[in-house]
Short mmCIF file of C-alpha atoms in Angstrom, two decimals:
data_model
loop_
_atom_site.label_atom_id
_atom_site.label_comp_id
_atom_site.label_asym_id
_atom_site.label_seq_id
_atom_site.Cartn_x
_atom_site.Cartn_y
_atom_site.Cartn_z
CA MET A 23 19.74 -10.19 33.06
CA ARG A 24 19.58 -13.84 32.33
CA PHE A 25 19.30 -14.96 28.81
CA THR A 26 16.92 -18.01 28.60
CA SER A 27 16.81 -18.67 24.75
CA GLU A 28 18.76 -17.71 21.78
CA GLN A 29 17.87 -17.97 18.07
CA ARG A 30 19.49 -16.74 14.92
CA LEU A 31 16.89 -15.84 12.50
CA ASP A 32 17.08 -16.04 8.65
CA ASP A 33 17.64 -12.26 8.32
CA GLY A 34 20.77 -12.73 10.51
CA VAL A 35 19.13 -11.14 13.51
CA LEU A 36 19.96 -12.71 16.89
CA GLU A 37 16.69 -12.94 19.02
CA ARG A 38 17.27 -13.73 22.57
CA GLU A 39 14.67 -14.11 25.28
CA PHE A 40 15.61 -12.86 28.69
CA THR A 41 14.49 -12.39 32.34
CA LEU A 42 15.25 -9.59 34.56
CA GLY A 43 14.22 -10.53 37.95
CA GLU A 44 10.67 -11.44 37.28
CA ILE A 45 10.26 -9.46 34.16
CA PRO A 46 10.34 -11.39 30.81
CA GLY A 47 11.76 -9.68 27.64
CA ILE A 48 13.09 -10.10 24.31
CA LEU A 49 16.30 -8.64 22.72
CA TRP A 50 16.93 -8.44 19.05
CA THR A 51 20.43 -7.54 17.81
CA PRO A 52 21.96 -7.18 14.39
CA GLY A 53 23.60 -10.10 12.76
CA SER A 54 26.93 -8.20 12.34
CA ALA A 55 28.03 -4.87 13.75
CA SER A 56 31.22 -2.87 13.52
CA ALA A 57 30.46 -0.97 16.57
CA PRO A 58 28.10 -1.16 19.61
CA ALA A 59 24.46 -0.47 18.19
CA PRO A 60 22.05 2.09 19.14
CA LEU A 61 18.99 0.78 21.08
CA ILE A 62 15.29 0.97 20.52
CA LEU A 63 13.06 0.11 23.55
CA VAL A 64 9.83 -1.13 22.06
CA GLY A 65 6.96 -0.53 24.26
CA HIS A 66 3.45 -2.35 23.92
CA PRO A 67 -0.01 -2.14 25.79
CA GLY A 68 0.85 -5.58 27.64
CA GLY A 69 0.55 -9.22 26.57
CA LEU A 70 3.90 -10.05 24.95
CA ARG A 71 2.92 -13.36 23.70
CA GLU A 72 -0.09 -11.82 21.67
CA MET A 73 2.06 -8.84 20.74
CA ARG A 74 5.15 -10.64 19.86
CA PRO A 75 4.59 -11.07 16.21
CA ARG A 76 4.18 -7.30 15.51
CA LEU A 77 6.92 -6.28 17.81
CA ALA A 78 9.33 -8.77 16.32
CA ARG A 79 8.41 -7.61 12.77
CA ARG A 80 9.36 -3.73 13.82
CA ALA A 81 12.35 -5.01 15.78
CA ARG A 82 13.83 -7.24 13.11
CA HIS A 83 13.45 -4.43 10.62
CA TYR A 84 15.32 -2.16 12.79
CA ALA A 85 18.27 -4.69 13.36
CA ALA A 86 18.54 -6.25 9.90
CA GLU A 87 18.12 -2.90 7.80
CA TYR A 88 19.37 -0.23 10.29
CA GLY A 89 21.77 -2.18 12.64
CA PHE A 90 19.81 -1.12 15.66
CA ALA A 91 19.31 -3.33 18.63
CA ALA A 92 15.79 -3.51 19.98
CA ALA A 93 14.21 -4.82 23.17
CA THR A 94 10.85 -5.22 24.67
CA ILE A 95 9.64 -6.17 28.14
CA GLU A 96 6.34 -7.33 29.56
CA LEU A 97 4.44 -4.70 31.26
CA PRO A 98 3.70 -5.02 35.12
CA GLY A 99 0.51 -7.16 35.77
CA ALA A 100 0.28 -8.24 32.10
CA GLY A 101 0.99 -11.35 30.21
CA ASP A 102 2.40 -14.13 32.23
CA ARG A 103 3.39 -11.60 35.16
CA PRO A 104 1.16 -11.64 38.46
CA ARG A 105 -1.92 -9.72 38.03
CA LEU A 106 -2.37 -6.51 40.15
CA ALA A 107 -5.72 -6.42 41.70
CA ALA A 108 -6.19 -2.68 41.53
CA ALA A 109 -5.38 -2.60 37.73
CA GLU A 110 -7.63 -5.31 37.06
CA GLN A 111 -10.41 -3.63 39.06
CA ALA A 112 -9.70 -0.43 37.06
CA ARG A 113 -9.84 -2.04 33.77
CA SER A 114 -13.20 -3.54 34.42
CA ASP A 115 -14.46 -0.19 35.92
CA LEU A 116 -13.21 1.49 32.68
CA ARG A 117 -15.02 -0.96 30.36
CA ARG A 118 -18.38 -0.67 32.45
CA ALA A 119 -17.99 3.02 32.45
CA ILE A 120 -17.36 3.41 28.65
CA GLU A 121 -20.35 1.00 27.96
CA ALA A 122 -22.53 3.08 30.36
CA GLY A 123 -21.29 6.32 28.62
CA GLU A 124 -19.97 7.65 32.11
CA PRO A 125 -17.04 9.92 32.61
CA VAL A 126 -13.81 7.96 32.87
CA ASP A 127 -11.34 10.56 34.07
CA GLU A 128 -10.90 9.20 37.64
CA ILE A 129 -10.73 5.48 36.43
CA VAL A 130 -8.04 6.42 33.92
CA ASP A 131 -6.06 7.97 36.57
CA ALA A 132 -6.54 4.80 38.76
CA LEU A 133 -5.52 2.49 35.93
CA VAL A 134 -2.74 4.47 34.10
CA LEU A 135 -0.77 6.46 36.91
CA PRO A 136 0.19 3.42 38.95
CA LEU A 137 1.29 1.52 35.75
CA VAL A 138 3.36 4.49 34.99
CA GLU A 139 4.81 4.36 38.49
CA ARG A 140 5.89 0.78 38.12
CA ALA A 141 6.74 0.38 34.49
CA VAL A 142 9.05 3.32 34.14
CA PRO A 143 11.63 2.15 36.66
CA GLU A 144 11.51 -1.33 35.13
CA TRP A 145 12.23 0.06 31.74
CA GLN A 146 15.22 2.08 33.38
CA THR A 147 16.48 -1.05 34.99
CA THR A 148 16.20 -2.81 31.81
CA LEU A 149 18.16 -0.07 30.08
CA ASP A 150 20.90 -0.35 32.51
CA ALA A 151 21.16 -4.06 31.85
CA LEU A 152 20.96 -3.67 28.08
CA LEU A 153 23.52 -0.82 27.96
CA SER A 154 25.89 -3.06 29.92
CA LEU A 155 26.06 -5.49 27.01
CA PRO A 156 29.14 -5.03 24.89
CA GLU A 157 26.90 -5.18 21.55
CA ILE A 158 24.91 -2.23 22.80
CA GLY A 159 26.15 1.27 22.87
CA GLY A 160 23.22 3.79 22.63
CA PRO A 161 21.99 6.31 21.92
CA VAL A 162 18.52 5.09 22.99
CA GLY A 163 15.17 5.54 21.53
CA TYR A 164 11.71 4.58 22.98
CA GLU A 165 8.67 3.55 20.64
CA GLY A 166 5.14 2.43 20.98
CA GLY A 167 2.41 2.42 23.74
CA VAL A 168 1.43 2.78 26.55
CA ILE A 169 1.93 6.43 25.51
CA SER A 170 1.79 7.59 29.20
CA VAL A 171 4.92 5.38 29.93
CA GLY A 172 6.54 7.08 26.79
CA ILE A 173 5.72 10.38 28.11
CA ARG A 174 7.14 9.84 31.57
CA LEU A 175 10.24 8.04 30.16
CA ALA A 176 10.87 10.94 27.80
CA VAL A 177 10.73 13.42 30.81
CA VAL A 178 12.61 11.55 33.38
CA GLU A 179 15.20 9.33 31.53
CA PRO A 180 17.92 11.52 29.99
CA ARG A 181 19.46 8.52 28.14
CA ILE A 182 16.30 8.47 25.83
CA SER A 183 17.28 10.70 22.90
CA ALA A 184 14.08 10.31 20.66
CA ALA A 185 10.69 8.76 20.84
CA ASN A 186 8.22 7.43 18.38
CA LEU A 187 5.00 7.20 20.20
CA PHE A 188 1.62 5.47 19.41
CA ALA A 189 -1.29 7.69 20.17
CA GLY A 190 -3.79 6.20 22.71
CA SER A 191 -6.60 7.53 24.57
CA PHE A 192 -6.78 7.51 28.28
CA VAL A 193 -3.81 9.70 29.23
CA PRO A 194 -4.32 11.03 32.54
CA ALA A 195 -4.46 14.95 33.03
CA ALA A 196 -1.05 14.57 35.06
CA LEU A 197 0.70 12.96 32.09
CA PHE A 198 -0.83 15.65 29.73
CA GLU A 199 0.90 18.27 31.84
CA GLU A 200 4.14 16.28 31.79
CA ALA A 201 3.99 16.34 28.08
CA ARG A 202 4.55 19.96 28.07
CA ARG A 203 8.07 19.04 29.47
CA VAL A 204 9.08 16.64 26.85
CA THR A 205 11.98 18.26 24.73
CA ILE A 206 13.39 15.39 22.76
CA PRO A 207 12.39 14.80 19.01
CA LEU A 208 9.17 12.87 18.75
CA GLN A 209 7.09 11.21 16.13
CA VAL A 210 3.61 10.38 17.00
CA LEU A 211 1.60 7.72 15.05
CA LEU A 212 -2.33 8.12 15.13
CA GLN A 213 -4.72 5.78 13.54
CA TRP A 214 -7.48 8.27 12.25
CA ASP A 215 -10.37 5.89 12.88
CA ASP A 216 -9.04 4.21 15.94
CA GLU A 217 -12.25 2.78 17.79
CA GLY A 218 -10.74 3.02 21.22
CA ASN A 219 -8.93 6.40 20.62
CA ASP A 220 -10.36 9.85 20.88
CA ARG A 221 -8.92 11.50 17.75
CA GLN A 222 -9.24 15.04 19.09
CA ALA A 223 -7.56 14.07 22.43
CA ALA A 224 -4.62 12.64 20.52
CA LEU A 225 -4.39 15.84 18.40
CA ASP A 226 -4.51 17.90 21.57
CA LEU A 227 -1.70 15.72 23.18
CA PHE A 228 0.27 16.09 20.02
CA ASP A 229 -0.16 19.95 20.26
CA THR A 230 0.83 19.90 23.95
CA PHE A 231 4.11 18.18 23.57
CA GLY A 232 6.79 20.84 24.52
CA THR A 233 9.46 19.75 22.06
CA LYS A 234 10.53 21.85 19.13
CA GLU A 235 10.75 18.86 16.82
CA LYS A 236 7.61 16.68 16.44
CA THR A 237 5.74 15.03 13.52
CA LEU A 238 2.53 13.50 13.36
CA HIS A 239 1.84 10.53 11.15
CA ALA A 240 -1.94 9.96 10.94
CA ASN A 241 -3.20 7.08 8.60
CA LEU A 242 -6.63 6.02 7.91
CA GLY A 243 -7.81 2.85 9.55
CA GLY A 244 -8.54 1.39 13.03
CA HIS A 245 -6.39 0.51 15.93
CA THR A 246 -4.56 -2.54 14.48
CA GLY A 247 -4.40 -1.13 10.91
CA VAL A 248 -1.09 0.78 11.05
CA PRO A 249 0.12 0.63 7.42
CA SER A 250 3.34 -1.63 7.13
CA PHE A 251 5.25 1.52 5.56
CA GLU A 252 5.17 3.09 9.17
CA ILE A 253 7.68 0.39 10.30
CA ASP A 254 10.36 2.07 8.07
CA ALA A 255 9.01 5.49 8.75
CA GLY A 256 9.94 4.82 12.38
CA ALA A 257 13.23 3.48 11.54
CA ARG A 258 14.08 6.40 9.48
CA PHE A 259 13.01 8.85 12.42
CA PHE A 260 15.39 7.04 14.74
CA ALA A 261 18.14 6.89 12.07
CA ARG A 262 18.02 10.62 11.97
CA HIS A 263 18.26 11.05 15.76
CA LEU A 264 20.27 7.92 16.98
CA SER A 265 22.87 7.55 14.10
CA MET B 20 6.68 22.22 -25.81
CA ARG B 21 9.90 23.91 -26.72
CA PHE B 22 13.05 23.50 -24.55
CA THR B 23 14.81 26.88 -24.21
CA SER B 24 17.64 25.80 -22.08
CA GLU B 25 19.62 22.74 -20.95
CA GLN B 26 21.99 22.09 -18.00
CA ARG B 27 23.61 18.94 -16.76
CA LEU B 28 23.73 19.41 -13.08
CA ASP B 29 26.55 18.03 -10.59
CA ASP B 30 24.14 15.14 -9.51
CA GLY B 31 23.81 14.00 -13.23
CA VAL B 32 20.28 15.37 -13.44
CA LEU B 33 19.44 17.05 -16.61
CA GLU B 34 17.50 20.33 -16.07
CA ARG B 35 15.69 21.87 -18.87
CA GLU B 36 13.55 25.01 -19.14
CA PHE B 37 10.77 24.82 -21.60
CA THR B 38 7.78 26.88 -22.82
CA LEU B 39 4.37 25.23 -23.69
CA GLY B 40 2.59 27.94 -25.56
CA GLU B 41 2.80 30.85 -23.28
CA ILE B 42 3.49 28.69 -20.34
CA PRO B 43 6.99 28.49 -18.91
CA GLY B 44 8.08 25.36 -17.04
CA ILE B 45 11.04 23.35 -15.93
CA LEU B 46 11.69 19.54 -16.48
CA TRP B 47 14.17 17.50 -14.41
CA THR B 48 15.11 14.06 -15.56
CA PRO B 49 17.46 11.42 -14.05
CA GLY B 50 21.09 11.37 -15.26
CA SER B 51 20.68 7.80 -16.37
CA ALA B 52 17.56 5.55 -16.79
CA SER B 53 17.19 2.02 -18.32
CA ALA B 54 13.42 2.68 -18.83
CA PRO B 55 11.04 5.67 -19.35
CA ALA B 56 10.85 7.49 -15.88
CA PRO B 57 7.76 7.64 -13.70
CA LEU B 58 6.84 11.42 -13.59
CA ILE B 59 5.92 13.91 -10.70
CA LEU B 60 4.24 17.03 -11.41
CA VAL B 61 5.31 19.65 -8.82
CA GLY B 62 2.78 22.29 -8.02
CA HIS B 63 3.35 25.44 -6.32
CA PRO B 64 1.48 28.77 -5.23
CA GLY B 65 2.71 30.62 -8.14
CA GLY B 66 6.01 32.59 -8.91
CA LEU B 67 8.15 30.04 -10.46
CA ARG B 68 11.38 32.26 -9.98
CA GLU B 69 11.12 32.77 -6.37
CA MET B 70 10.00 29.05 -5.69
CA ARG B 71 12.53 27.60 -8.09
CA PRO B 72 15.31 26.68 -5.38
CA ARG B 73 12.64 24.98 -3.39
CA LEU B 74 11.12 23.17 -6.23
CA ALA B 75 14.62 22.15 -7.55
CA ARG B 76 15.54 20.75 -4.41
CA ARG B 77 12.69 18.35 -4.42
CA ALA B 78 12.83 17.62 -8.04
CA ARG B 79 16.62 16.90 -8.10
CA HIS B 80 16.16 14.54 -5.18
CA TYR B 81 13.37 12.65 -6.89
CA ALA B 82 15.47 12.40 -9.99
CA ALA B 83 18.89 11.61 -8.61
CA GLU B 84 17.89 9.30 -5.76
CA TYR B 85 14.67 7.77 -7.13
CA GLY B 86 14.83 7.97 -10.97
CA PHE B 87 11.71 9.89 -11.25
CA ALA B 88 11.18 12.77 -13.91
CA ALA B 89 9.82 15.88 -12.34
CA ALA B 90 8.19 19.03 -13.84
CA THR B 91 6.74 22.33 -12.85
CA ILE B 92 4.89 25.10 -14.81
CA GLU B 93 3.94 28.62 -13.93
CA LEU B 94 0.43 29.24 -12.62
CA PRO B 95 -1.91 31.30 -14.73
CA GLY B 96 -1.48 34.98 -13.76
CA ALA B 97 1.63 34.40 -11.85
CA GLY B 98 5.31 35.14 -12.28
CA ASP B 99 6.16 36.51 -15.71
CA ARG B 100 2.69 35.53 -17.10
CA PRO B 101 0.12 38.21 -17.91
CA ARG B 102 -1.67 39.17 -14.71
CA LEU B 103 -5.39 38.11 -14.48
CA ALA B 104 -7.15 41.45 -13.28
CA ALA B 105 -10.11 39.47 -11.58
CA ALA B 106 -7.50 37.31 -9.59
CA GLU B 107 -5.50 40.46 -8.62
CA GLN B 108 -8.65 42.10 -7.38
CA ALA B 109 -9.61 38.94 -5.36
CA ARG B 110 -6.25 38.63 -3.99
CA SER B 111 -6.38 42.42 -2.76
CA ASP B 112 -9.90 41.83 -1.51
CA LEU B 113 -8.78 38.68 0.52
CA ARG B 114 -5.91 40.65 2.34
CA ARG B 115 -8.30 43.37 3.08
CA ALA B 116 -10.95 41.19 4.49
CA ILE B 117 -8.34 39.19 6.67
CA GLU B 118 -6.97 42.35 8.12
CA ALA B 119 -10.48 43.53 8.82
CA GLY B 120 -11.63 40.13 10.35
CA GLU B 121 -14.35 39.73 7.85
CA PRO B 122 -15.71 36.60 6.30
CA VAL B 123 -13.69 35.38 3.34
CA ASP B 124 -15.63 32.48 1.60
CA GLU B 125 -16.96 34.37 -1.31
CA ILE B 126 -13.52 36.06 -1.92
CA VAL B 127 -11.88 32.72 -1.78
CA ASP B 128 -14.39 31.14 -4.27
CA ALA B 129 -13.73 34.18 -6.57
CA LEU B 130 -9.79 33.80 -6.06
CA VAL B 131 -9.50 29.99 -6.28
CA LEU B 132 -12.20 28.60 -8.46
CA PRO B 133 -11.08 30.56 -11.65
CA LEU B 134 -7.56 29.47 -11.01
CA VAL B 135 -8.38 25.98 -10.74
CA GLU B 136 -10.61 26.25 -13.95
CA ARG B 137 -7.48 27.60 -15.84
CA ALA B 138 -4.79 25.61 -13.92
CA VAL B 139 -5.99 22.13 -14.34
CA PRO B 140 -6.30 22.04 -18.19
CA GLU B 141 -2.82 23.65 -18.42
CA TRP B 142 -1.37 20.73 -16.27
CA GLN B 143 -3.18 18.40 -18.46
CA THR B 144 -1.80 19.78 -21.73
CA THR B 145 1.69 19.86 -20.02
CA LEU B 146 1.09 16.10 -19.12
CA ASP B 147 0.31 15.23 -22.69
CA ALA B 148 3.38 16.83 -23.74
CA LEU B 149 5.78 15.37 -21.18
CA LEU B 150 4.26 11.89 -21.75
CA SER B 151 5.17 12.13 -25.41
CA LEU B 152 8.83 12.30 -24.40
CA PRO B 153 10.51 8.95 -24.74
CA GLU B 154 12.40 9.41 -21.34
CA ILE B 155 9.14 9.75 -19.58
CA GLY B 156 6.74 6.94 -19.32
CA GLY B 157 4.54 7.41 -16.20
CA PRO B 158 3.01 6.49 -13.87
CA VAL B 159 2.38 10.06 -12.73
CA GLY B 160 2.10 11.72 -9.36
CA TYR B 161 1.20 15.24 -8.36
CA GLU B 162 2.49 17.21 -5.45
CA GLY B 163 2.55 20.49 -3.77
CA GLY B 164 -0.03 23.23 -3.76
CA VAL B 165 -2.19 25.07 -4.62
CA ILE B 166 -4.13 22.19 -2.83
CA SER B 167 -7.30 23.01 -4.63
CA VAL B 168 -5.66 22.37 -8.18
CA GLY B 169 -4.36 19.14 -6.72
CA ILE B 170 -7.71 18.15 -5.71
CA ARG B 171 -9.34 18.85 -8.92
CA LEU B 172 -6.45 16.94 -10.87
CA ALA B 173 -6.75 14.00 -8.57
CA VAL B 174 -10.52 13.84 -9.43
CA VAL B 175 -10.61 14.61 -13.15
CA GLU B 176 -7.21 13.27 -14.47
CA PRO B 177 -6.98 9.55 -14.59
CA ARG B 178 -3.38 9.48 -15.45
CA ILE B 179 -2.62 10.79 -11.98
CA SER B 180 -2.02 7.70 -9.68
CA ALA B 181 -0.96 9.32 -6.43
CA ALA B 182 -0.73 12.89 -4.86
CA ASN B 183 1.36 14.47 -2.09
CA LEU B 184 -0.60 17.51 -1.37
CA PHE B 185 0.60 20.39 0.79
CA ALA B 186 -2.14 21.67 3.17
CA GLY B 187 -3.46 25.24 2.54
CA SER B 188 -6.35 27.21 3.88
CA PHE B 189 -8.73 28.97 1.43
CA VAL B 190 -10.03 25.71 -0.16
CA PRO B 191 -13.53 26.77 -1.66
CA ALA B 192 -16.35 24.79 -0.21
CA ALA B 193 -16.96 23.21 -3.83
CA LEU B 194 -13.61 21.79 -3.83
CA PHE B 195 -14.10 20.48 -0.24
CA GLU B 196 -17.12 18.47 -1.72
CA GLU B 197 -14.77 17.25 -4.54
CA ALA B 198 -12.19 16.11 -2.06
CA ARG B 199 -14.85 13.38 -1.26
CA ARG B 200 -14.40 11.94 -4.78
CA VAL B 201 -10.62 11.62 -4.49
CA THR B 202 -9.85 7.86 -4.73
CA ILE B 203 -6.06 7.80 -5.27
CA PRO B 204 -3.59 7.27 -2.53
CA LEU B 205 -2.81 10.75 -0.88
CA GLN B 206 -0.18 11.95 1.41
CA VAL B 207 -0.89 15.56 3.01
CA LEU B 208 1.69 17.62 4.45
CA LEU B 209 0.63 20.12 7.19
CA GLN B 210 2.71 22.75 8.89
CA TRP B 211 1.24 22.68 12.45
CA ASP B 212 1.94 26.63 13.02
CA ASP B 213 1.17 27.78 9.58
CA GLU B 214 0.44 31.44 9.93
CA GLY B 215 -1.71 31.57 6.90
CA ASN B 216 -3.35 28.16 7.21
CA ASP B 217 -6.42 27.27 9.45
CA ARG B 218 -5.18 23.96 11.07
CA GLN B 219 -8.72 22.71 11.85
CA ALA B 220 -9.67 23.30 8.32
CA ALA B 221 -6.75 21.32 7.06
CA LEU B 222 -7.66 18.43 9.51
CA ASP B 223 -11.19 18.71 8.30
CA LEU B 224 -10.05 18.49 4.60
CA PHE B 225 -7.86 15.43 5.35
CA ASP B 226 -10.86 13.78 7.07
CA THR B 227 -13.00 14.58 4.01
CA PHE B 228 -10.85 13.03 1.37
CA GLY B 229 -12.65 9.98 0.05
CA THR B 230 -9.61 7.77 -0.66
CA LYS B 231 -8.98 4.68 1.44
CA GLU B 232 -5.20 5.29 1.70
CA LYS B 233 -4.26 8.67 3.10
CA THR B 234 -1.63 9.70 5.44
CA LEU B 235 -1.19 13.09 7.11
CA HIS B 236 2.43 14.30 7.98
CA ALA B 237 2.08 17.22 10.38
CA ASN B 238 5.29 19.06 11.56
CA LEU B 239 5.91 21.80 14.05
CA GLY B 240 6.52 25.13 12.30
CA GLY B 241 5.38 27.88 10.04
CA HIS B 242 4.57 27.90 6.50
CA THR B 243 8.02 27.76 4.96
CA GLY B 244 9.39 25.57 7.77
CA VAL B 245 8.69 22.12 6.18
CA PRO B 246 11.64 19.97 7.57
CA SER B 247 14.01 18.82 4.87
CA PHE B 248 13.43 15.12 5.64
CA GLU B 249 9.94 15.67 4.20
CA ILE B 250 11.35 15.70 0.85
CA ASP B 251 12.47 12.08 1.09
CA ALA B 252 9.29 11.11 2.82
CA GLY B 253 7.48 12.39 -0.37
CA ALA B 254 9.80 10.57 -2.46
CA ARG B 255 9.25 7.28 -0.65
CA PHE B 256 5.39 7.85 -0.70
CA PHE B 257 5.71 8.03 -4.50
CA ALA B 258 8.09 5.23 -4.73
CA ARG B 259 5.35 2.92 -3.06
CA HIS B 260 2.72 3.98 -5.62
CA LEU B 261 4.48 4.86 -8.81
CA SER B 262 7.41 2.16 -9.09
#
């Protein structure tokens, strides 16, 4: 892990860009801390440059108000990272199939399953590097999308103690099955009128999660209309489970 | 409104029992306040004696942590109030119909609609009396069940600015229609595995509410298993809208 920039923000939070091999990322840590901080891994659908303001808003709230460290990385094949030809093909197949009203299950598998296979080990390597920093101590939470990545991480990565997942459609059947094996506390955020998200599929997925402690927060509005109060609701969820 | 008992609790909250005509109730007010307090009307399914510990826990949190006043009254025909023969008959018809697997719509109408007709004016009279106290200033929120009472109050009572409703089945079709006319901010609390509550009906009702600002909090567990963190989530909802 190599830090490439460092900036002290006006809320006291230290924002550092880093690279881990070819993977770019950003780390936010609290301005002052008496002990190593819990860590939130902040997932997103890819395209760090465009997502950055939204991610930074959440991460800085977590760091400044709750003393959590927060970090994000670019997804494989997204942003400035090398394209993945198969993923590009699957993405364009998916658009075409949706427009034509054709079934999408096989295309979703072709798009999401390889992404999960690549992204999850990268998150785990990132977690290794972050937990080796003296200012970060765990426990660890995961939040955001891609929800399939979050499901797999929740199942395979024992260092993750809680997850705040953003509902998305296009969850492969195999990941639906894995959701039954999730046992950590979950909060699931659903936009009730998400243009690109099948509400019933999201409710079915919530129902499927195997954990005994799960909460759904559904809000009126489209995909990008998550109310700002959900930032603090996410923080409070993690505060219950990571502090 | 006549106060019949007064007790200063260890969190500084003043708890007073009152009667308003034949209606018994309880008022909780903050230990100290620099200005007249916002008010939460705390609804429940009837039976104040049995419900009291749960209601007091919420009300005291609101008063001690957020500076809200909170008040509850007994429902018509419940607790120590005179029985209502028609309601008793409808309640026993409903039990019999559920056991026999028969349709319940007409029985639900016979049970709930007269209750709403009686309970809503009583809440309004209670609101008049509470708002005349110098220590209470509004704005006003409503929370809890019976959800049909909450729907009607949200539609007809302009002094209520926000409602935190507990999902319940047995909502008459007429109240479903009224839900379209609710325009105040709503939070709806749903127990995902509520034995006595049709999940899909509750999701449909959430979908039906006409307000632009509505949030669903669904938690795993049965009717009485609402997680304790939802008390504070309710308080924070009201703090956003009443403060």
